[in-house]
Coordinates of C-alpha atoms and ligand atoms in Angstrom, one line a residue:
X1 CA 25.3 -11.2 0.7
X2 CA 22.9 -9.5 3.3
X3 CA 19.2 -9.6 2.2
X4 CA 17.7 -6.3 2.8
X5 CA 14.2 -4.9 2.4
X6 CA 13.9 -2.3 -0.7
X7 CA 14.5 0.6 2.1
X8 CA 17.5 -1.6 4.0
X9 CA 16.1 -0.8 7.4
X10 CA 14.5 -4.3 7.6
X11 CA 17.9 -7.4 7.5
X12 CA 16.5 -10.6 6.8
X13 CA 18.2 -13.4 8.3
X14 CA 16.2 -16.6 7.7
X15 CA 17.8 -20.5 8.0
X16 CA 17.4 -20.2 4.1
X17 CA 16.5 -18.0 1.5
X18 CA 15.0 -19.7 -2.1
X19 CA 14.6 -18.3 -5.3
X20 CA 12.1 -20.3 -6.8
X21 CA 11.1 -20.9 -10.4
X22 CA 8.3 -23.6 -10.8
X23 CA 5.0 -24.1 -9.1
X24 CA 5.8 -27.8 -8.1
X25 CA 8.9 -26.4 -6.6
X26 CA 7.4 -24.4 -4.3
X27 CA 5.1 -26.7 -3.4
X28 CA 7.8 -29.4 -2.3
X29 CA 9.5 -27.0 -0.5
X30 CA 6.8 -25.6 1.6
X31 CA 5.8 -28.7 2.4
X32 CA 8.7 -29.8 3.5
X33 CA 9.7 -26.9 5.5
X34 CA 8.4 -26.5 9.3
X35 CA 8.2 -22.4 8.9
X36 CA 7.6 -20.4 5.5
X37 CA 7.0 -17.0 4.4
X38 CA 7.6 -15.1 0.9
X39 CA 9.7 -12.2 -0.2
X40 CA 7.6 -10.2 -2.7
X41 CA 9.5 -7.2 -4.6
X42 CA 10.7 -6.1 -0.4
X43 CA 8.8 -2.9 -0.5
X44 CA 7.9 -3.5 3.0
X45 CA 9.2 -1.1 6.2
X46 CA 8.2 -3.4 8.5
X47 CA 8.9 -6.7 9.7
X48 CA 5.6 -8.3 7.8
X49 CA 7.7 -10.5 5.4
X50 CA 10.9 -11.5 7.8
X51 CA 11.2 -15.3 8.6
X52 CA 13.6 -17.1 10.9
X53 CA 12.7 -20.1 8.5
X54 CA 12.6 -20.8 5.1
X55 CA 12.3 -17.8 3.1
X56 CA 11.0 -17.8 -0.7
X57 CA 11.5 -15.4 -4.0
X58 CA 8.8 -15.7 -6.3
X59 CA 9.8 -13.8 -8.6
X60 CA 12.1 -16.5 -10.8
X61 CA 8.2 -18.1 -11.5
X62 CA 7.4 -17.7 -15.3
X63 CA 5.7 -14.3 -15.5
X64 CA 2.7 -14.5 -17.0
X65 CA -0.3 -11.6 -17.5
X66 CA -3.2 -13.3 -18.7
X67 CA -5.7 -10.6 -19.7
X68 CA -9.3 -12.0 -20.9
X69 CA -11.3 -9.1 -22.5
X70 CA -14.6 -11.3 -22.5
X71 CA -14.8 -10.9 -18.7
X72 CA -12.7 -8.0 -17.8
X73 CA -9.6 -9.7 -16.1
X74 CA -6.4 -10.6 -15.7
X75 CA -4.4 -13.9 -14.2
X76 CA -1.2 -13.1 -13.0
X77 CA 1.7 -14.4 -11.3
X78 CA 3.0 -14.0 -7.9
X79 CA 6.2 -12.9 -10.1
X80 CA 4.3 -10.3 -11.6
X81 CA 4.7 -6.4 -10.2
X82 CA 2.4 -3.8 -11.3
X83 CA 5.0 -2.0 -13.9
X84 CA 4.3 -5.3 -15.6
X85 CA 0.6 -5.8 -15.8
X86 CA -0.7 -2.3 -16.3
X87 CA 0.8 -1.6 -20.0
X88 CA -0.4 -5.2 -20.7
X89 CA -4.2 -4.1 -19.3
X90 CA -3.8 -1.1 -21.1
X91 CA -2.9 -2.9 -24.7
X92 CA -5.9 -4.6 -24.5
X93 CA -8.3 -1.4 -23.4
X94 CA -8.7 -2.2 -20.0
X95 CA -7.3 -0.8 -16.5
X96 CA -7.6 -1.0 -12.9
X97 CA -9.5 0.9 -10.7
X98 CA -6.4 2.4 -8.9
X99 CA -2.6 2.1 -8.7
X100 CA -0.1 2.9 -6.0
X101 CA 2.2 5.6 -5.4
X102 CA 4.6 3.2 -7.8
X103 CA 4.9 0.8 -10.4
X104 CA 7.4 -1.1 -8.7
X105 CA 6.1 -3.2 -6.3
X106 CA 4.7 -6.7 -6.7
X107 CA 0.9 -7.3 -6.8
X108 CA 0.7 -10.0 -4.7
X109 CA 2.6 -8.2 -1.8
X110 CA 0.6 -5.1 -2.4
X111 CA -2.7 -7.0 -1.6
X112 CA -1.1 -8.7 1.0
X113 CA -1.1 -5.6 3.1
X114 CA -3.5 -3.7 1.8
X115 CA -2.1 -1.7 -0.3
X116 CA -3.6 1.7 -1.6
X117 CA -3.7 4.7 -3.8
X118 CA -6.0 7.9 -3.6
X119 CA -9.4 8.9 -4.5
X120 CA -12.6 8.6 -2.0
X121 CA -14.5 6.3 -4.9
X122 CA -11.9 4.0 -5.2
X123 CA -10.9 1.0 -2.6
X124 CA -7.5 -0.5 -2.0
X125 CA -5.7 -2.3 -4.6
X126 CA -6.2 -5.7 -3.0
X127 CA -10.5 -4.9 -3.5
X128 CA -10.0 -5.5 -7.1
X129 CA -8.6 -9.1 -6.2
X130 CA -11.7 -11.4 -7.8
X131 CA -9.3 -14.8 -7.5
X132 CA -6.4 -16.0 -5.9
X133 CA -4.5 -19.7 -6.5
X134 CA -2.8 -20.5 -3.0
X135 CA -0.5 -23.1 -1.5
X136 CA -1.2 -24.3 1.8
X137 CA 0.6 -26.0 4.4
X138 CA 0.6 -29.2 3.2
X139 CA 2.1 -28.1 -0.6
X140 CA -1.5 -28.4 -2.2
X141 CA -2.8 -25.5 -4.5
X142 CA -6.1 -24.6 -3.9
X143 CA -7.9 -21.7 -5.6
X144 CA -10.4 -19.6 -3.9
X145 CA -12.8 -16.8 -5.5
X146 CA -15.4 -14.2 -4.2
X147 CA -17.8 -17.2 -3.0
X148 CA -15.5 -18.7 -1.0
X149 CA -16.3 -18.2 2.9
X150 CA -12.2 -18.0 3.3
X151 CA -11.9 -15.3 0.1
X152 CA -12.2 -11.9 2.0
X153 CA -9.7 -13.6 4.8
X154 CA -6.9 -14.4 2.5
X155 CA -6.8 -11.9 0.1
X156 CA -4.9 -9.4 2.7
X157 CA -3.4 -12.0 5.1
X158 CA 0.3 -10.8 5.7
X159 CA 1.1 -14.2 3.8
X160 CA -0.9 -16.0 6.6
X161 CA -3.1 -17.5 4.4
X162 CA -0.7 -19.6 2.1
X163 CA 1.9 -18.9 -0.6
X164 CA -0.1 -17.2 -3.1
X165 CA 1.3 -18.3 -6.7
X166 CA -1.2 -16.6 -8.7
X167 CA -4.0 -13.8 -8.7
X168 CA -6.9 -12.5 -11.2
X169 CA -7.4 -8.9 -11.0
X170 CA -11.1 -7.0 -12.1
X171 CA -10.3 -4.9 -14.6
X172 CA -12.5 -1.7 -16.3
X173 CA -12.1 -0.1 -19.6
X174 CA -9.4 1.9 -19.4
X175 CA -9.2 5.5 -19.3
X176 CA -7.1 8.9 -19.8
X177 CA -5.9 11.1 -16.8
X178 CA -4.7 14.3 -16.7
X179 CA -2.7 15.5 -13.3
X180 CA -2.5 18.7 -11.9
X181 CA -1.2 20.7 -9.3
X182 CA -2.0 23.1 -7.1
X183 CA 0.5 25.2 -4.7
X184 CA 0.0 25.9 -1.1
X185 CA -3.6 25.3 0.2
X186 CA -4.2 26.4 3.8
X187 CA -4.8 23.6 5.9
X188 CA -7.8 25.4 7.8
X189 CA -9.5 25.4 4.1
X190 CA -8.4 21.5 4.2
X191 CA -10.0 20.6 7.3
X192 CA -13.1 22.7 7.0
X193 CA -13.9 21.5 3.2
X194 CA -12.1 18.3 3.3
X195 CA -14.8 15.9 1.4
X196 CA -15.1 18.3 -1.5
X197 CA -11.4 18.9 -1.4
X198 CA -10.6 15.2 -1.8
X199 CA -13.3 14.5 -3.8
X200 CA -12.8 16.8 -6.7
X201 CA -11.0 14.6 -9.0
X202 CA -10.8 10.7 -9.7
X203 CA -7.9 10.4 -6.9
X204 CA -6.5 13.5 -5.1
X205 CA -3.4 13.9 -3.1
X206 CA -2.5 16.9 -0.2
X207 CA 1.1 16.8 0.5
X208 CA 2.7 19.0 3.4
X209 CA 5.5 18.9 5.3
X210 CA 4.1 19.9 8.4
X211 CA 5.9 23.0 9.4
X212 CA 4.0 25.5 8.3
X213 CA -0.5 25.6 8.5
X214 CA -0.1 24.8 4.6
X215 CA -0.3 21.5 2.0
X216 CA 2.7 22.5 0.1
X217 CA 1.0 20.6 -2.2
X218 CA -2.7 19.6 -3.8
X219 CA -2.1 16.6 -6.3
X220 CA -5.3 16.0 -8.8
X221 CA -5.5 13.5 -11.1
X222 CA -8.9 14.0 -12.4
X223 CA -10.9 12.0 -15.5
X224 CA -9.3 13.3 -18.9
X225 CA -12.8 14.4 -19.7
X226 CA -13.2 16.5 -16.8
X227 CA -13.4 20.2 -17.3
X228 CA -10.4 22.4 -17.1
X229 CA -9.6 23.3 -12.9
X230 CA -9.8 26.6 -11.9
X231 CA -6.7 28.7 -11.8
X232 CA -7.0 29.4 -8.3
X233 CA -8.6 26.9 -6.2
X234 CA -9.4 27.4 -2.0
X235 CA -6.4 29.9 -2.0
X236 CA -4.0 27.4 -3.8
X237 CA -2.5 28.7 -6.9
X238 CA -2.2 26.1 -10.1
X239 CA 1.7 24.9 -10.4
X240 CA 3.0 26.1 -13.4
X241 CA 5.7 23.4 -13.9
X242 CA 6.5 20.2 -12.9
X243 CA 6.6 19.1 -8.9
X244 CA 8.2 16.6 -7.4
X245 CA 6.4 15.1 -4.1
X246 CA 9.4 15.7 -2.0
X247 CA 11.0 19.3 -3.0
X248 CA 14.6 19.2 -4.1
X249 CA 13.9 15.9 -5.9
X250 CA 14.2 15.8 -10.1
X251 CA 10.8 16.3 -11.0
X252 CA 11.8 13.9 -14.0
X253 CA 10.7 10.8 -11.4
X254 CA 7.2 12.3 -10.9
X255 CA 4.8 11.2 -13.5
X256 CA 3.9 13.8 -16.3
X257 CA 1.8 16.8 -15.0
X258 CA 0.3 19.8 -16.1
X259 CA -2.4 18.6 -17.9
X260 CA -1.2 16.3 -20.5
X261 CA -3.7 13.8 -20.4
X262 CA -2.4 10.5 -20.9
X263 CA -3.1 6.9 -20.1
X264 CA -4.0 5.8 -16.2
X265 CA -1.1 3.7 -15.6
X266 CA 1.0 6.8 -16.7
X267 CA -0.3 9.2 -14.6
X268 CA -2.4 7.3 -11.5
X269 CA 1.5 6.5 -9.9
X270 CA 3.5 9.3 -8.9
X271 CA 6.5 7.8 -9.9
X272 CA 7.9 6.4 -13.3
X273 CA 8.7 2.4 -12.9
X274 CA 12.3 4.0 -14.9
X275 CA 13.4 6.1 -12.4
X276 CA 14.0 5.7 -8.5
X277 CA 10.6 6.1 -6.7
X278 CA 10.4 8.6 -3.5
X279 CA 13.7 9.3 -1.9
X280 CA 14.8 5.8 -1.5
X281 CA 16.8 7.1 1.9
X282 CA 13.0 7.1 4.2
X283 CA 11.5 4.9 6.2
X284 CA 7.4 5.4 5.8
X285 CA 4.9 5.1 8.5
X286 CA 1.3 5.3 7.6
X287 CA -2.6 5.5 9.4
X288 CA -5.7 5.1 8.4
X289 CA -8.9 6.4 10.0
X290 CA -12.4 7.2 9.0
X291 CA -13.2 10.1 7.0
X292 CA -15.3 11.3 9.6
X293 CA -12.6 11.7 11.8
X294 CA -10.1 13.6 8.7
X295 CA -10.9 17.0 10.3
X296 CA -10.1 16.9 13.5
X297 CA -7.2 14.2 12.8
X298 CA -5.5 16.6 11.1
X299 CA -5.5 19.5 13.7
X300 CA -4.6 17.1 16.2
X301 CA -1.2 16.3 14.0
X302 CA -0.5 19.7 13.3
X303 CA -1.1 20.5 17.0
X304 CA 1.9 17.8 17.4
X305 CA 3.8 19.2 14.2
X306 CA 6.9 20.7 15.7
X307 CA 7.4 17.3 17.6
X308 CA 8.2 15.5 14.8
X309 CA 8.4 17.5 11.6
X310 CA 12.7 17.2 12.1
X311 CA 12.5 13.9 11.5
X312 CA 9.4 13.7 8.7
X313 CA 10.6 14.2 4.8
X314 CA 7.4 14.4 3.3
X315 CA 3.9 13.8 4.4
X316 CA 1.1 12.7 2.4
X317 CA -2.7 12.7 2.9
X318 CA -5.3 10.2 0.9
X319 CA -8.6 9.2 0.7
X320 CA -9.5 5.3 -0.1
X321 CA -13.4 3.8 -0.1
X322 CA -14.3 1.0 2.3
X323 CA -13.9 -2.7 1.4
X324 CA -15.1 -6.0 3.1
X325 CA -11.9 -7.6 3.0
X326 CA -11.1 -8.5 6.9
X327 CA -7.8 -7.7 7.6
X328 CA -8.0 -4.5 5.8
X329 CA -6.9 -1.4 7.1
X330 CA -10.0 0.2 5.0
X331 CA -12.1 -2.6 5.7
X332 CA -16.0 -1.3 7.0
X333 CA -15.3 2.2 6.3
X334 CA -14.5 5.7 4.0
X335 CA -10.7 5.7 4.7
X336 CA -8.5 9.1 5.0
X337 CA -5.0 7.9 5.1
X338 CA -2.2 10.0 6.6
X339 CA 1.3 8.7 5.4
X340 CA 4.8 9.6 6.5
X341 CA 7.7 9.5 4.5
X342 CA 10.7 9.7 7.8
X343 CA 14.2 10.3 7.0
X344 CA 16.3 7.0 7.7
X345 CA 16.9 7.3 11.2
X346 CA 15.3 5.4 13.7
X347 CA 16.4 7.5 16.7
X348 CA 14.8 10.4 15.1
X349 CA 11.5 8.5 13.9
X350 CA 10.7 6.4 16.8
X351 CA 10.2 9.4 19.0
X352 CA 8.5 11.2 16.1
X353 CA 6.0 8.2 15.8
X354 CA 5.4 8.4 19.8
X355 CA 4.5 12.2 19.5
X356 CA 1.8 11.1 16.4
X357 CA 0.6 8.0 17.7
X358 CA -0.8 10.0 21.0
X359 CA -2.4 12.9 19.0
X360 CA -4.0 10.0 16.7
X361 CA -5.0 7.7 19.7
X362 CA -8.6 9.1 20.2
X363 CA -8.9 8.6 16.6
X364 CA -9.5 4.6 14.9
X365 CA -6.4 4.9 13.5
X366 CA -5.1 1.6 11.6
X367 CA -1.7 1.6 10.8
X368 CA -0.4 0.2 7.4
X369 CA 0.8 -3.5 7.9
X370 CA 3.9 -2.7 5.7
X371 CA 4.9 0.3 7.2
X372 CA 6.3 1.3 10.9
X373 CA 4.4 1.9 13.8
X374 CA 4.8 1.7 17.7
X375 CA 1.5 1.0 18.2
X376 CA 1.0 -2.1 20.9
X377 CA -1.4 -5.6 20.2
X378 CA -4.3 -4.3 22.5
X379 CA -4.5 -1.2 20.4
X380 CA -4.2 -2.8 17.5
X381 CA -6.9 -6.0 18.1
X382 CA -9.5 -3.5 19.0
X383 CA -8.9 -1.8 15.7
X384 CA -10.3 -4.6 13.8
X385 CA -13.5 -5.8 13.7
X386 CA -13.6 -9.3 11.6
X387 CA -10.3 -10.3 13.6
X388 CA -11.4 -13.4 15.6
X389 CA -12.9 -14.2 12.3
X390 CA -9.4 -14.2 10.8
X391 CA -7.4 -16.2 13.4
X392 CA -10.2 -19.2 13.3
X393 CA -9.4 -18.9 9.1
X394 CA -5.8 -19.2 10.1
X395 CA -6.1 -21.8 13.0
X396 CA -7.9 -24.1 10.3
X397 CA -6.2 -23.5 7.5
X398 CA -2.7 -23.3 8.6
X399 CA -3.0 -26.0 12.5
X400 CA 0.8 -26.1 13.4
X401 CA 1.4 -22.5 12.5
X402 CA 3.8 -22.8 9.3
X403 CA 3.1 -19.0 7.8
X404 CA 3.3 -17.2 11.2
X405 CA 6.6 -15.2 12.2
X406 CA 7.5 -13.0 14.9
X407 CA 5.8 -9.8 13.5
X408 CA 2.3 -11.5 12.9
X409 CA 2.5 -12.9 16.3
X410 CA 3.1 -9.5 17.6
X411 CA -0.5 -8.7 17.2
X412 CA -2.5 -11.8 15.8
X413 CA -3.0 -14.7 18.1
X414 CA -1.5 -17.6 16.0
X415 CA 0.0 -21.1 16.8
X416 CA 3.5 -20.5 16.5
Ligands
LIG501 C1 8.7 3.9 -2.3 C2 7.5 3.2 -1.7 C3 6.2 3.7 -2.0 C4 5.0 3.0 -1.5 N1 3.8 3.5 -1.8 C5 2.7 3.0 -1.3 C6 1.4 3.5 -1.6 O1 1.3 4.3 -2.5 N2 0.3 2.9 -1.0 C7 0.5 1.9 -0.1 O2 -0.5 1.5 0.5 N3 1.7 1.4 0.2 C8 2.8 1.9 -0.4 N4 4.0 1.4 -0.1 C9 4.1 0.2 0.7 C10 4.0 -1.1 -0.1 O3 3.1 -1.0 -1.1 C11 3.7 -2.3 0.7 O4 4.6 -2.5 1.7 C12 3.6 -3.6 -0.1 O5 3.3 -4.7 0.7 C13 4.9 -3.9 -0.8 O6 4.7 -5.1 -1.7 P1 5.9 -6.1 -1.8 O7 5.7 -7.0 -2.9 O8 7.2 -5.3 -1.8 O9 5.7 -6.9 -0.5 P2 6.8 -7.4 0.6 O10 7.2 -6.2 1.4 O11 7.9 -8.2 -0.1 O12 5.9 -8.3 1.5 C14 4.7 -7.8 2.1 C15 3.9 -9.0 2.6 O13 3.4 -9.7 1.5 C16 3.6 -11.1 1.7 N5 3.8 -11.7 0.4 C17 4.4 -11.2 -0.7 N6 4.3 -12.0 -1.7 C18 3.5 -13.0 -1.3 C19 3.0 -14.2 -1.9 N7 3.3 -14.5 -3.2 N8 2.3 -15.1 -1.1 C20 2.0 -14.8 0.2 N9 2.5 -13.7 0.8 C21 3.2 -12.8 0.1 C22 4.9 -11.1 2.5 O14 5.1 -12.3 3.1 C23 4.7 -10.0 3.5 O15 3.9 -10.4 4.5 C24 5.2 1.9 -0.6 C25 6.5 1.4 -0.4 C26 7.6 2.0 -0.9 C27 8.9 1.5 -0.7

């Protein structure tokens, strides 16, 4: 059987691939094995998770979602995805801060990268990370929390930092959302009001398709509480039914809109954990640059636009708050995101991603680990500021190089 990422456009071909389901079992085999790296739910576009060694499945480990009211958190497993921890949160009248675009993934993959959602107050999924339980080199479990000098190194590590086999998530009381939508907002009104734009509701999302000098479409997902928005809103016009982000998709995928207020793991995702999330058919690319730099990012892409809106499905625009976490494509800074969802083929993308990455390259433009970008190492090791401090965590803590793989090495300097 081939083993594919969730998209397909990644084969993995390690010397072995292991479903694991016990602890100690991982433990023996990573420390017998010379190279390792772990497979979370393959949600991945890039090459972050690929191994020519030994490759593991977590997600046979018992699942467990440990949720302790008294201090606001949860312990889960590394064979835990989101879908499964947010109702148990919610149960017990708690929530996180922020979810992804979907349910679906697992949560110790999305910190691993970085993962985000939208909405300038809140950080990246992984920021919510207050503990993780990792296995190092030598098969040993070690746990690590916010006072650890290796904590805001390992939390998003790419899987550098050890197998992680367990996390506990911060968690707040948990809150209804309603979701709205507004139709075609003129980009000019985007660029020129773009902090108040983003910032009117708890997370906000601009979709476009880059064609025309228009988001096709304004996401808000504002507090429950939050008064009524406006019919009309910067020249958009509120959606009167149900949207799908890409157009010509059921709108049955797309979380519930128009107002209903409902619980924040309902409505924070855009797509239901029952029903196939995005297209499935894409390939996704995604930067990330500081909010400063959101205005005249955006006119330099749509000055690009007809270069590679053949090969783009949908296009997405976020905003994320800084974090401290080193490897973090947020990390120092107010984050606009700008994310591309490509049709599934490369000889259309890869020319579609030159044409972007040279209108974004007098911008600090990060690109999402688990997502495809062309960008070289240089560009990418000036990008970062805590690196150095990152590979001396990784020289230390992994000597003979056992987590690295081709990808990492692309850009990181590792023992391998
Ligand atoms: C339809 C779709 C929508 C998406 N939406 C968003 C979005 O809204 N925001 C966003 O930021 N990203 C988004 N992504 C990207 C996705 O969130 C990231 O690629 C994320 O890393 C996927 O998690 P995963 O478990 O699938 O990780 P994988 O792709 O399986 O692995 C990613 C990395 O995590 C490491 N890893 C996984 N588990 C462990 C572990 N237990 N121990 C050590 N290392 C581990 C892997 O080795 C690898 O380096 C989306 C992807 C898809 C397919």
């Amino acid at each position: 059987m081939t083993l594919t990422n969730w998209a397909g456009n990644v084969v993995f071909t390690p010397e072995r691939y292991v479903r694991a389901d016990r602890v100690e079992q991982v433990q023996e085999l990573v420390a017998g094995a010379p190279r390792v790296r772990v497979l979370g739910s393959g949600h991945s576009f890039s090459e972050v998770a690929a191994t020519d060694g030994l490759l593991l499945s977590l997600e046979d480990l018992p699942l467990s979602v440990d949720v302790d009211t008294a201090t606001s958190s949860a312990r889960v497993t590394a064979s835990a995805r989101f879908a499964h921890v947010m109702p148990a949160l919610h149960a017990a009248g708690l929530a996180l801060h922020n979810t992804g675009s979907l349910p679906h993934i697992s949560v110790a993959g999305a910190a691993a990268t970085g993962t985000h959602g939208s909405g300038t107050g809140n950080p990246c999924l992984a920021a919510g990370v207050i503990g993780i339980e990792l296995i190092g080199p030598d098969g040993e479990l070690r746990t690590l929390d916010t006072g650890d000098q290796d904590f805001h190194g390992s939390v998003i590590a790419m899987g550098l930092a050890g197998v992680v086999t367990a996390l506990t998530l911060k968690a707040q009381p948990t809150f209804d959302v309603r979701q709205y939508v507004y139709d075609d907002l003129p980009l000019d009104a985007l660029i020129a009001d773009f902090d108040e734009i983003m910032g009117s509701a708890y997370s906000v999302s601009a979709f476009t398709h880059w064609r025309r000098p228009v988001i096709d479409m304004l996401w808000r997902k504002q507090l429950a509480s939050a008064p009524e928005p406006p019919a009309g809103y910067f020249g958009a016009a509120l959606a009167d039914s149900p949207r799908h982000p890409i157009v010509g998709m059921p709108t049955q995928n797309a979380t519930q809109q128009l107002g209903v207020p409902g619980p924040w793991h309902e409505r924070l995702p855009h797509f239901r954990f029952e029903f196939t999330p995005s297209r499935g058919d894409e390939v996704q690319s995604e930067y990330l640059l500081p909010v400063e730099q959101a205005g005249a990012a955006l006119a330099a892409v749509h000055a690009v636009s007809a270069q590679f809106a053949d090969a783009l499905q949908v296009a997405e625009i976020r905003t994320i708050a800084g974090d401290d976490l080193w490897l973090s494509p947020c990390y120092g800074r107010t984050t606009v995101a700008l994310h591309f969802t490509w049709v599934d083929d490369m000889s259309k993308v890869t020319p579609a991603l030159a044409a972007l990455e040279g209108a974004l390259s007098n911008f600090d433009a990060r690109p999402h680990w688990g997502k495809v970008f062309g960008l070289g190492r240089d560009r990418i090791r000036a990008l970062y500021p805590r690196l150095a401090d990152f590979e001396e965590l990784v020289h230390r803590t992994d000597p003979a190089g056992k987590f690295t793989n081709e990808f990492t090495a692309r850009y990181l300097d590792l023992r391998n």
